[in-house]
CSV table of N, CA and C in Angstrom, one decimal:
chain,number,residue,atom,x,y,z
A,1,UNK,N,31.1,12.0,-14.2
A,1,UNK,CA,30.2,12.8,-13.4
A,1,UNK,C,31.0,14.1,-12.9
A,2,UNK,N,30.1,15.2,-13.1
A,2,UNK,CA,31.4,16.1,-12.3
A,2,UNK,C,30.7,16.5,-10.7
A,3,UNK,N,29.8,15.5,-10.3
A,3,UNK,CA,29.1,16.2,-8.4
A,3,UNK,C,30.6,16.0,-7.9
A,4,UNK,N,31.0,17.0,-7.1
A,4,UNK,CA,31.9,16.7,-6.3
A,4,UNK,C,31.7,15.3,-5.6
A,5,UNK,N,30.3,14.8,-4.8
A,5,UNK,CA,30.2,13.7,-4.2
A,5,UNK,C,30.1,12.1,-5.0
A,6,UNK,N,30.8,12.7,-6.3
A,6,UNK,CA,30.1,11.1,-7.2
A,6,UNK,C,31.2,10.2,-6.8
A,7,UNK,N,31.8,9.7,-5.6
A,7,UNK,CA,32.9,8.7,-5.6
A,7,UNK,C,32.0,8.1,-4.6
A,8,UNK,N,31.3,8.8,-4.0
A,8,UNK,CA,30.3,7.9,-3.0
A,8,UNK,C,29.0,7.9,-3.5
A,9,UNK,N,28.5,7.0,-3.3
A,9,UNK,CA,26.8,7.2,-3.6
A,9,UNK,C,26.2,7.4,-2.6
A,10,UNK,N,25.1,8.1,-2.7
A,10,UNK,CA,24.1,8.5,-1.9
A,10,UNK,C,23.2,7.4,-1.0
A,11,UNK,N,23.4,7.6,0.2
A,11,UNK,CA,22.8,6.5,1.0
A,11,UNK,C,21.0,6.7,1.3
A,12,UNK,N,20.5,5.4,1.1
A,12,UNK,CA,19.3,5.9,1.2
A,12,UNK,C,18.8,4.9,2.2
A,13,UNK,N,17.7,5.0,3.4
A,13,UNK,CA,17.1,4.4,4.1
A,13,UNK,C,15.9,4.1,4.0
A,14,UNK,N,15.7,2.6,4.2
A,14,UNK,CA,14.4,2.1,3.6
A,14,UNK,C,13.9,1.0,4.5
A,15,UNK,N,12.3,2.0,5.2
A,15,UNK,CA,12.2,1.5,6.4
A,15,UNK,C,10.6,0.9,5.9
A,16,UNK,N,10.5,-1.0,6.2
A,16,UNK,CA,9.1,-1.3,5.5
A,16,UNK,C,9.4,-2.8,6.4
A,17,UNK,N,8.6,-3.4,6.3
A,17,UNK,CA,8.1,-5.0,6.6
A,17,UNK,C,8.2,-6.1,6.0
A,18,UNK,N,8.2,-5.3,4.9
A,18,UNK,CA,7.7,-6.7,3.5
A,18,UNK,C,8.9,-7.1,3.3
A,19,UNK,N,9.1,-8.2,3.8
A,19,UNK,CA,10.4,-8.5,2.8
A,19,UNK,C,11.1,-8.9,1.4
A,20,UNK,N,9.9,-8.7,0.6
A,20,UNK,CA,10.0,-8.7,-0.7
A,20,UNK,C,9.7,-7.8,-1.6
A,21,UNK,N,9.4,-6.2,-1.0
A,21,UNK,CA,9.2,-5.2,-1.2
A,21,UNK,C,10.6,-4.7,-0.8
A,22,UNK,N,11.0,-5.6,0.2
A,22,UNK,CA,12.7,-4.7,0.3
A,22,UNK,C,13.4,-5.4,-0.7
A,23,UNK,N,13.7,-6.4,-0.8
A,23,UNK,CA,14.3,-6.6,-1.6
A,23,UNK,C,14.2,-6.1,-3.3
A,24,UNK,N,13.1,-5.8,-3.5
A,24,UNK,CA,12.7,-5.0,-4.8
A,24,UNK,C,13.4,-3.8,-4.9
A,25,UNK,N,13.5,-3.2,-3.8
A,25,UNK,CA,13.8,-1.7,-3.1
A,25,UNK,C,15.7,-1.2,-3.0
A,26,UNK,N,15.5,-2.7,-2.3
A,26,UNK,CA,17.1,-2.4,-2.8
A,26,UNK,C,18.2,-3.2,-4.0
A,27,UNK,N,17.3,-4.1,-4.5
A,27,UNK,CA,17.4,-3.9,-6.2
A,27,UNK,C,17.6,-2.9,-7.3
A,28,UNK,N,16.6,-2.1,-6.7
A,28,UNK,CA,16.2,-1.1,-7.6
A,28,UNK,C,17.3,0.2,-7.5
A,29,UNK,N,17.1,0.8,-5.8
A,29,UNK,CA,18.1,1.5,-5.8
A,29,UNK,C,19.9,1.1,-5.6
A,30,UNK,N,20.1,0.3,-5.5
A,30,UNK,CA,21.7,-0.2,-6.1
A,30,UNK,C,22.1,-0.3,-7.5
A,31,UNK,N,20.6,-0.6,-8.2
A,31,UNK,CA,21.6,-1.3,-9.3
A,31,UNK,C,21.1,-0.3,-10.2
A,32,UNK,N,19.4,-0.1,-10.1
A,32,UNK,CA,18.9,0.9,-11.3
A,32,UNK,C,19.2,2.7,-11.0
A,33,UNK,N,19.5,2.7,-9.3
A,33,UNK,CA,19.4,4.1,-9.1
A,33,UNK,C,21.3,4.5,-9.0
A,34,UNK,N,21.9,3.7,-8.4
A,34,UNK,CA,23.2,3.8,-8.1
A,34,UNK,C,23.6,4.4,-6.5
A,35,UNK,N,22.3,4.2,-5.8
A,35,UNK,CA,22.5,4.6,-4.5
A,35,UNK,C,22.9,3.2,-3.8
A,36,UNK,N,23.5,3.4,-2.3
A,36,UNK,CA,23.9,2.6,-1.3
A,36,UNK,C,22.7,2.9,-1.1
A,37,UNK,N,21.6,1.5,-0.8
A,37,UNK,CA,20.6,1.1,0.6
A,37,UNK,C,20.7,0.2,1.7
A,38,UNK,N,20.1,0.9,2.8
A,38,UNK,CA,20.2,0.1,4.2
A,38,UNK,C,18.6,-0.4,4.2
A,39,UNK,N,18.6,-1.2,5.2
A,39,UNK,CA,17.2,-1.5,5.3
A,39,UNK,C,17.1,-1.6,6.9
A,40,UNK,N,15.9,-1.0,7.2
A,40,UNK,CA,15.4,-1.5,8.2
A,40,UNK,C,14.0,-1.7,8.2
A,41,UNK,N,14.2,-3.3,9.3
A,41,UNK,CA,12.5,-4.0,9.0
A,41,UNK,C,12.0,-3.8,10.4
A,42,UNK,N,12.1,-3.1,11.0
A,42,UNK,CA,11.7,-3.1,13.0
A,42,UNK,C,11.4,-1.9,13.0
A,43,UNK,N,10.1,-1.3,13.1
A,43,UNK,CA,9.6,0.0,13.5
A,43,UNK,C,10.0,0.7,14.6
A,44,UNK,N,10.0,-0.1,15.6
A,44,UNK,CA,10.4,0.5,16.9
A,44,UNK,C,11.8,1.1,16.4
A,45,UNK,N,12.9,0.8,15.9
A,45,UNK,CA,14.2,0.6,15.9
A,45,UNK,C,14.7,1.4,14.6
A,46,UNK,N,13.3,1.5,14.0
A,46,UNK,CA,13.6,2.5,13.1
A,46,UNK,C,14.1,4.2,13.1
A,47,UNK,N,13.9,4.6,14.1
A,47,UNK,CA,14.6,6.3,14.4
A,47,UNK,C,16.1,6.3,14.9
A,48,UNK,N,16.1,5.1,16.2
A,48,UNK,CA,17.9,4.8,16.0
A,48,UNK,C,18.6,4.8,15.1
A,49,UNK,N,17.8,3.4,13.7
A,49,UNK,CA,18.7,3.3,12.9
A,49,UNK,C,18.5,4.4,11.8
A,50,UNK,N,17.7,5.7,11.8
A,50,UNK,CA,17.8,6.4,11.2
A,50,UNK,C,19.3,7.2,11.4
A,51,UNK,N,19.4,7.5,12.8
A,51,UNK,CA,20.8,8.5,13.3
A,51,UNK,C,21.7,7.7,13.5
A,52,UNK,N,21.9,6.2,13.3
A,52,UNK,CA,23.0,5.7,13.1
A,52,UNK,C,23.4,5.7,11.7
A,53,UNK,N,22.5,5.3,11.0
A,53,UNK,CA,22.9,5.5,9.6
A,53,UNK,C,23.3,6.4,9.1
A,54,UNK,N,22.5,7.9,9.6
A,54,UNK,CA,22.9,9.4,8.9
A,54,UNK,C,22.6,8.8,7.3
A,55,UNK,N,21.4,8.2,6.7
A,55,UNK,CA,21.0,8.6,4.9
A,55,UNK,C,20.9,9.9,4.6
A,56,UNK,N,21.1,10.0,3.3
A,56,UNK,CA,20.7,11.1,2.8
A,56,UNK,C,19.3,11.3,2.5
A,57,UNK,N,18.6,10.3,2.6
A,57,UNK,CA,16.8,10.2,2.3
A,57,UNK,C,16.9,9.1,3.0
A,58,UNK,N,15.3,9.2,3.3
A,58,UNK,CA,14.2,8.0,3.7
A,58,UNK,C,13.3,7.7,3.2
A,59,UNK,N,12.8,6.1,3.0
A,59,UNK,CA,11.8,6.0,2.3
A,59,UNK,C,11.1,5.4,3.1
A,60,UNK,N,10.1,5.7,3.6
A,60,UNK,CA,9.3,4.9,4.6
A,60,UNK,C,7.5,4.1,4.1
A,61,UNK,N,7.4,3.3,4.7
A,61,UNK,CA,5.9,2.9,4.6
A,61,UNK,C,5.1,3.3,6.0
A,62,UNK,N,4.0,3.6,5.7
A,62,UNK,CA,2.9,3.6,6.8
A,62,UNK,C,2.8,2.7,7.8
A,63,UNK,N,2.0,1.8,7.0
A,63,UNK,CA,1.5,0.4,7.7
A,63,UNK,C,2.7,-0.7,7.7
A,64,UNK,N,3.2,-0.4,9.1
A,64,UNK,CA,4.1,-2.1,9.1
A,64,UNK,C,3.6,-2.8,10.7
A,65,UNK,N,3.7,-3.9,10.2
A,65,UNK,CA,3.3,-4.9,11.7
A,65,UNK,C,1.6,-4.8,11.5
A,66,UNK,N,1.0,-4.6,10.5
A,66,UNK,CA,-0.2,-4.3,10.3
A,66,UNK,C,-0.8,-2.9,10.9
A,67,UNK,N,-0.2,-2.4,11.6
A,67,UNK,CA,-0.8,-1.4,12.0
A,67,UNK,C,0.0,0.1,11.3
A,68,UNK,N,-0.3,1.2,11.9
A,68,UNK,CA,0.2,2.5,10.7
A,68,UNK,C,1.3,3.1,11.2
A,69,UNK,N,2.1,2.1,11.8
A,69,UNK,CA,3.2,2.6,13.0
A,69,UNK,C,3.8,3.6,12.1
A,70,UNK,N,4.2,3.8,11.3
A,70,UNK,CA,5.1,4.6,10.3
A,70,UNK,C,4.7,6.3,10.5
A,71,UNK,N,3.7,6.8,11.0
A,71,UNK,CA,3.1,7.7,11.3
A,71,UNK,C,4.2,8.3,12.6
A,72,UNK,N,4.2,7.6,13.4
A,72,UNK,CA,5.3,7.4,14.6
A,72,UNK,C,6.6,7.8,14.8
A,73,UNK,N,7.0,7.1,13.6
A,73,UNK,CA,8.6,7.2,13.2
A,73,UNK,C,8.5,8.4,12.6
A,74,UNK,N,7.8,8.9,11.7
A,74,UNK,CA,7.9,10.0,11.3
A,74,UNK,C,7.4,11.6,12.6
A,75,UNK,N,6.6,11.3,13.2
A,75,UNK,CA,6.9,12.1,13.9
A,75,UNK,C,8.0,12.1,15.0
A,76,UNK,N,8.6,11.0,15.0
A,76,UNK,CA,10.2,10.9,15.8
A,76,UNK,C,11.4,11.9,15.2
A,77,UNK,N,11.2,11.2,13.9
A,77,UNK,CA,12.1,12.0,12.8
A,77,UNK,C,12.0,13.5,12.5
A,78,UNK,N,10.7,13.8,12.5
A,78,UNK,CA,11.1,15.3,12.2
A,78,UNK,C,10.8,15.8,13.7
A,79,UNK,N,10.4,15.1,14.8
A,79,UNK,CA,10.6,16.2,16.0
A,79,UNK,C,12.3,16.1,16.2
A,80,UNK,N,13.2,15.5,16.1
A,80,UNK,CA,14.1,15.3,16.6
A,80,UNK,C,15.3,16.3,15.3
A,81,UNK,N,16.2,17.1,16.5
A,81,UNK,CA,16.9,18.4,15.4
A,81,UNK,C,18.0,17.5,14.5
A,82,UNK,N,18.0,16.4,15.1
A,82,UNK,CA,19.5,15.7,14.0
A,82,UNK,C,19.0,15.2,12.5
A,83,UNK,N,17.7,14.3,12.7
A,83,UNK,CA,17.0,13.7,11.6
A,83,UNK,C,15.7,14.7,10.8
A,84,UNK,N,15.9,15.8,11.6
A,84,UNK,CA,14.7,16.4,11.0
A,84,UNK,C,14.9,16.7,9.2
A,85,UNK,N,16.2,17.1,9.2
A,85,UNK,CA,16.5,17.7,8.1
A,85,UNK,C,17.0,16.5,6.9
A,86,UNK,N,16.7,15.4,7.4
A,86,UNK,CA,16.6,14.2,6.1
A,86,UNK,C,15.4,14.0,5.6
A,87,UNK,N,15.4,14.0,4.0
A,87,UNK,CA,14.2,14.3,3.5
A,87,UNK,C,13.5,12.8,3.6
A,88,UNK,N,12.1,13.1,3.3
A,88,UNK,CA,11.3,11.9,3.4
A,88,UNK,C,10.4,11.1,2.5
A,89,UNK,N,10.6,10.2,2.3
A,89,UNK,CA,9.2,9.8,0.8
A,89,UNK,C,8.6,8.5,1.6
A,90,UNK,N,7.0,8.9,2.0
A,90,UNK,CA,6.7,8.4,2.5
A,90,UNK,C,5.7,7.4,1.1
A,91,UNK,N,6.1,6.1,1.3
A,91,UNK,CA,5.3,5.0,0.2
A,91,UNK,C,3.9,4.0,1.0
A,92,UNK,N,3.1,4.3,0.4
A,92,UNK,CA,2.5,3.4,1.1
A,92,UNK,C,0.9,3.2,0.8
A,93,UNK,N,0.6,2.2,0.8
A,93,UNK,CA,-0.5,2.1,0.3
A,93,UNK,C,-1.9,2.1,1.1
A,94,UNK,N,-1.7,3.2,2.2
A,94,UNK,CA,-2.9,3.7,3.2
A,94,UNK,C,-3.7,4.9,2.7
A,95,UNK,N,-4.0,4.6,1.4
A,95,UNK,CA,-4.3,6.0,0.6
A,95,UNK,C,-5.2,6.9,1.6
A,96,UNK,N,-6.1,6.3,2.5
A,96,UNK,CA,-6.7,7.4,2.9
A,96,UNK,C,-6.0,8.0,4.3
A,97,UNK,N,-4.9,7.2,4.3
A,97,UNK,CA,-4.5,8.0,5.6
A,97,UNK,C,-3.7,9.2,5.3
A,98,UNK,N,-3.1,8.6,3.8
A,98,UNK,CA,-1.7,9.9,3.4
A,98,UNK,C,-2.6,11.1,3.5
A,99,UNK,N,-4.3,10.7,2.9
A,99,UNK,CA,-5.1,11.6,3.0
A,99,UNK,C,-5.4,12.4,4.2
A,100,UNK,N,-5.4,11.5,5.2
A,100,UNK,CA,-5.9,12.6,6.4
A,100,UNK,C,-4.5,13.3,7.3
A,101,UNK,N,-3.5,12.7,6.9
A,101,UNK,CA,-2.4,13.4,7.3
A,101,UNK,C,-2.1,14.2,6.1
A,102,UNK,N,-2.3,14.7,5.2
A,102,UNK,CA,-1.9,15.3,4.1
A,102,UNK,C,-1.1,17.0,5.1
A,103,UNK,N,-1.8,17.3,5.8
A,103,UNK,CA,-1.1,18.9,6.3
A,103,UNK,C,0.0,18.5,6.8
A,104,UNK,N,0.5,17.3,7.7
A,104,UNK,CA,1.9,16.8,8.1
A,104,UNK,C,2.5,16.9,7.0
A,105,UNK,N,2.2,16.3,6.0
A,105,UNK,CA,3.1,15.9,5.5
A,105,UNK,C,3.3,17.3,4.4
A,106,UNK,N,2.7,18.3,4.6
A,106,UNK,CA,2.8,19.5,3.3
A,106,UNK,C,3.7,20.4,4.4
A,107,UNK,N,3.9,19.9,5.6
A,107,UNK,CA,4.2,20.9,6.8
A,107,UNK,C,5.9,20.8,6.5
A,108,UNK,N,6.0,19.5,6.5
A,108,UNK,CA,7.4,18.5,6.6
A,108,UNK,C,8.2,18.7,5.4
A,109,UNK,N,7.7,18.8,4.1
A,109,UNK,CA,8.1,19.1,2.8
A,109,UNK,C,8.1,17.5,2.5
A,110,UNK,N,7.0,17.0,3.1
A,110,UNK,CA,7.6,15.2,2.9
A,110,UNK,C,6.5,14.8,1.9
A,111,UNK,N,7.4,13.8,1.2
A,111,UNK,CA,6.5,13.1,0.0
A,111,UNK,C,5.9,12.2,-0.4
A,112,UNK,N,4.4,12.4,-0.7
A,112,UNK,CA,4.1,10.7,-0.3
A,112,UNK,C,3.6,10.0,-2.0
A,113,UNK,N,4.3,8.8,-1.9
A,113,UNK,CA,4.0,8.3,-3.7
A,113,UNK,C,3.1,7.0,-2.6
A,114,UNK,N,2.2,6.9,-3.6
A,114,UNK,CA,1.0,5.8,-3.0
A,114,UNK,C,1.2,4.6,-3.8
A,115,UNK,N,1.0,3.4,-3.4
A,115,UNK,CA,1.5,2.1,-3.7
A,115,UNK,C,0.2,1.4,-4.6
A,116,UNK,N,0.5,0.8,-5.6
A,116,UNK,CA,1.3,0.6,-6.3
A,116,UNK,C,2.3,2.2,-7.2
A,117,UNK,N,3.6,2.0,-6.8
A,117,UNK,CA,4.0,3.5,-7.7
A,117,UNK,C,4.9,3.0,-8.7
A,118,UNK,N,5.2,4.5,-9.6
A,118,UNK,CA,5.6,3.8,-10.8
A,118,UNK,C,7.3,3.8,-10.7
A,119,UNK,N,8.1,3.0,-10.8
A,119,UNK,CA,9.6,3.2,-10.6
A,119,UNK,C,10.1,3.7,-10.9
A,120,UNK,N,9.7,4.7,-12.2
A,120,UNK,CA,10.6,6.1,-12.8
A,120,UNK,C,9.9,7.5,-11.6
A,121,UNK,N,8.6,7.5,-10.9
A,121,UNK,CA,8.6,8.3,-10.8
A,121,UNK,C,9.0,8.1,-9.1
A,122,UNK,N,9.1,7.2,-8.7
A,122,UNK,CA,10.3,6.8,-7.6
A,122,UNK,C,11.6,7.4,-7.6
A,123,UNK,N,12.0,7.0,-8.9
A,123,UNK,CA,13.5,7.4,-8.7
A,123,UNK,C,13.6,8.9,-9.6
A,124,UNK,N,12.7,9.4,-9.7
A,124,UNK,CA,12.3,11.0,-10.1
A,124,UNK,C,12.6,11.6,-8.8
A,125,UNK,N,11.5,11.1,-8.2
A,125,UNK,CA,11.5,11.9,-6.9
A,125,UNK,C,12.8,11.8,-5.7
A,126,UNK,N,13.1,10.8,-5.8
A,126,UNK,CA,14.5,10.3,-4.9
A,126,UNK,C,15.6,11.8,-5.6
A,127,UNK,N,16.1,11.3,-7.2
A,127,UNK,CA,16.2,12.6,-7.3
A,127,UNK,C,16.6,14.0,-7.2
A,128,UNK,N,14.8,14.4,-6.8
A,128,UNK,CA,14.7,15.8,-7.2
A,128,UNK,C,15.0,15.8,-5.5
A,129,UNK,N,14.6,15.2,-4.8
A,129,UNK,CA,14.6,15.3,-2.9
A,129,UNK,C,16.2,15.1,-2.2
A,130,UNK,N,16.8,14.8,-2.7
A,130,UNK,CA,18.0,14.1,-2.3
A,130,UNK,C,18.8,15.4,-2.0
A,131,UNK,N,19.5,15.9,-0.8
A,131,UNK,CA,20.3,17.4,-0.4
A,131,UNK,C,21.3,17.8,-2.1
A,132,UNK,N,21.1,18.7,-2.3
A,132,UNK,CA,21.7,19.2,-3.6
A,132,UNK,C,21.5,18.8,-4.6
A,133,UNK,N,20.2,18.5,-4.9
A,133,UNK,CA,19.6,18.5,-6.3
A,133,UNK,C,19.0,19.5,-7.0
């Protein structure tokens, strides 16, 4: 590889409920993507552990705890100047809400792949989004 940063891999944050969706998640990006993932399963506790972690991406879902808390965290994340500038891929299978938030998220530059998605075009986007691609 010639990135200057290829001795580390890219850390990525993956913030959802399911715990078998994380585990798919961080299957997928360790082994198929070659990224470091963290997980977090606690909504509330998800913007701390965004700025403790410092990822280079987030993958977030909408709806966790049954309700669309994920809406929340993201407006935590990009009001806040430290986390704002980590990019976002928002996954989730609230199709009509990605829908009625659609201007947030075209505001944010944030991305939303709707669930069920396909895992090439997951790790397309991770990617093309990730700071220096």
């Amino acid at each position: 590889m010639q990135k200057s940063r290829s001795a580390e891999a890219a850390r990525i944050a993956v913030i959802n409920d399911d715990t078998a969706f994380l585990d798919l998640m961080r299957d997928l990006l360790e082994t198929d993507g070659g990224y470091d993932a963290v997980i977090c399963r606690e909504w509330d506790d998800a913007h701390a552990f965004v700025k403790d972690k410092r990822p280079a991406l987030v993958i977030l879902d909408i709806r966790i705890g049954g309700e669309e808390r994920g809406w929340t965290i993201l407006n935590l994340l990009t009001l806040d100047p430290e986390t704002r500038p980590i990019p976002v891929i928002v996954c989730s299978a609230a199709i009509q809400s990605l829908h009625e938030h659609q201007d947030l998220l075209s505001k944010y530059g944030i991305c939303a792949l709707p669930k069920p998605f396909d895992i090439e075009a997951l790790l397309d986007t991770i990617a093309r989004m990730l700071p220096g691609a």
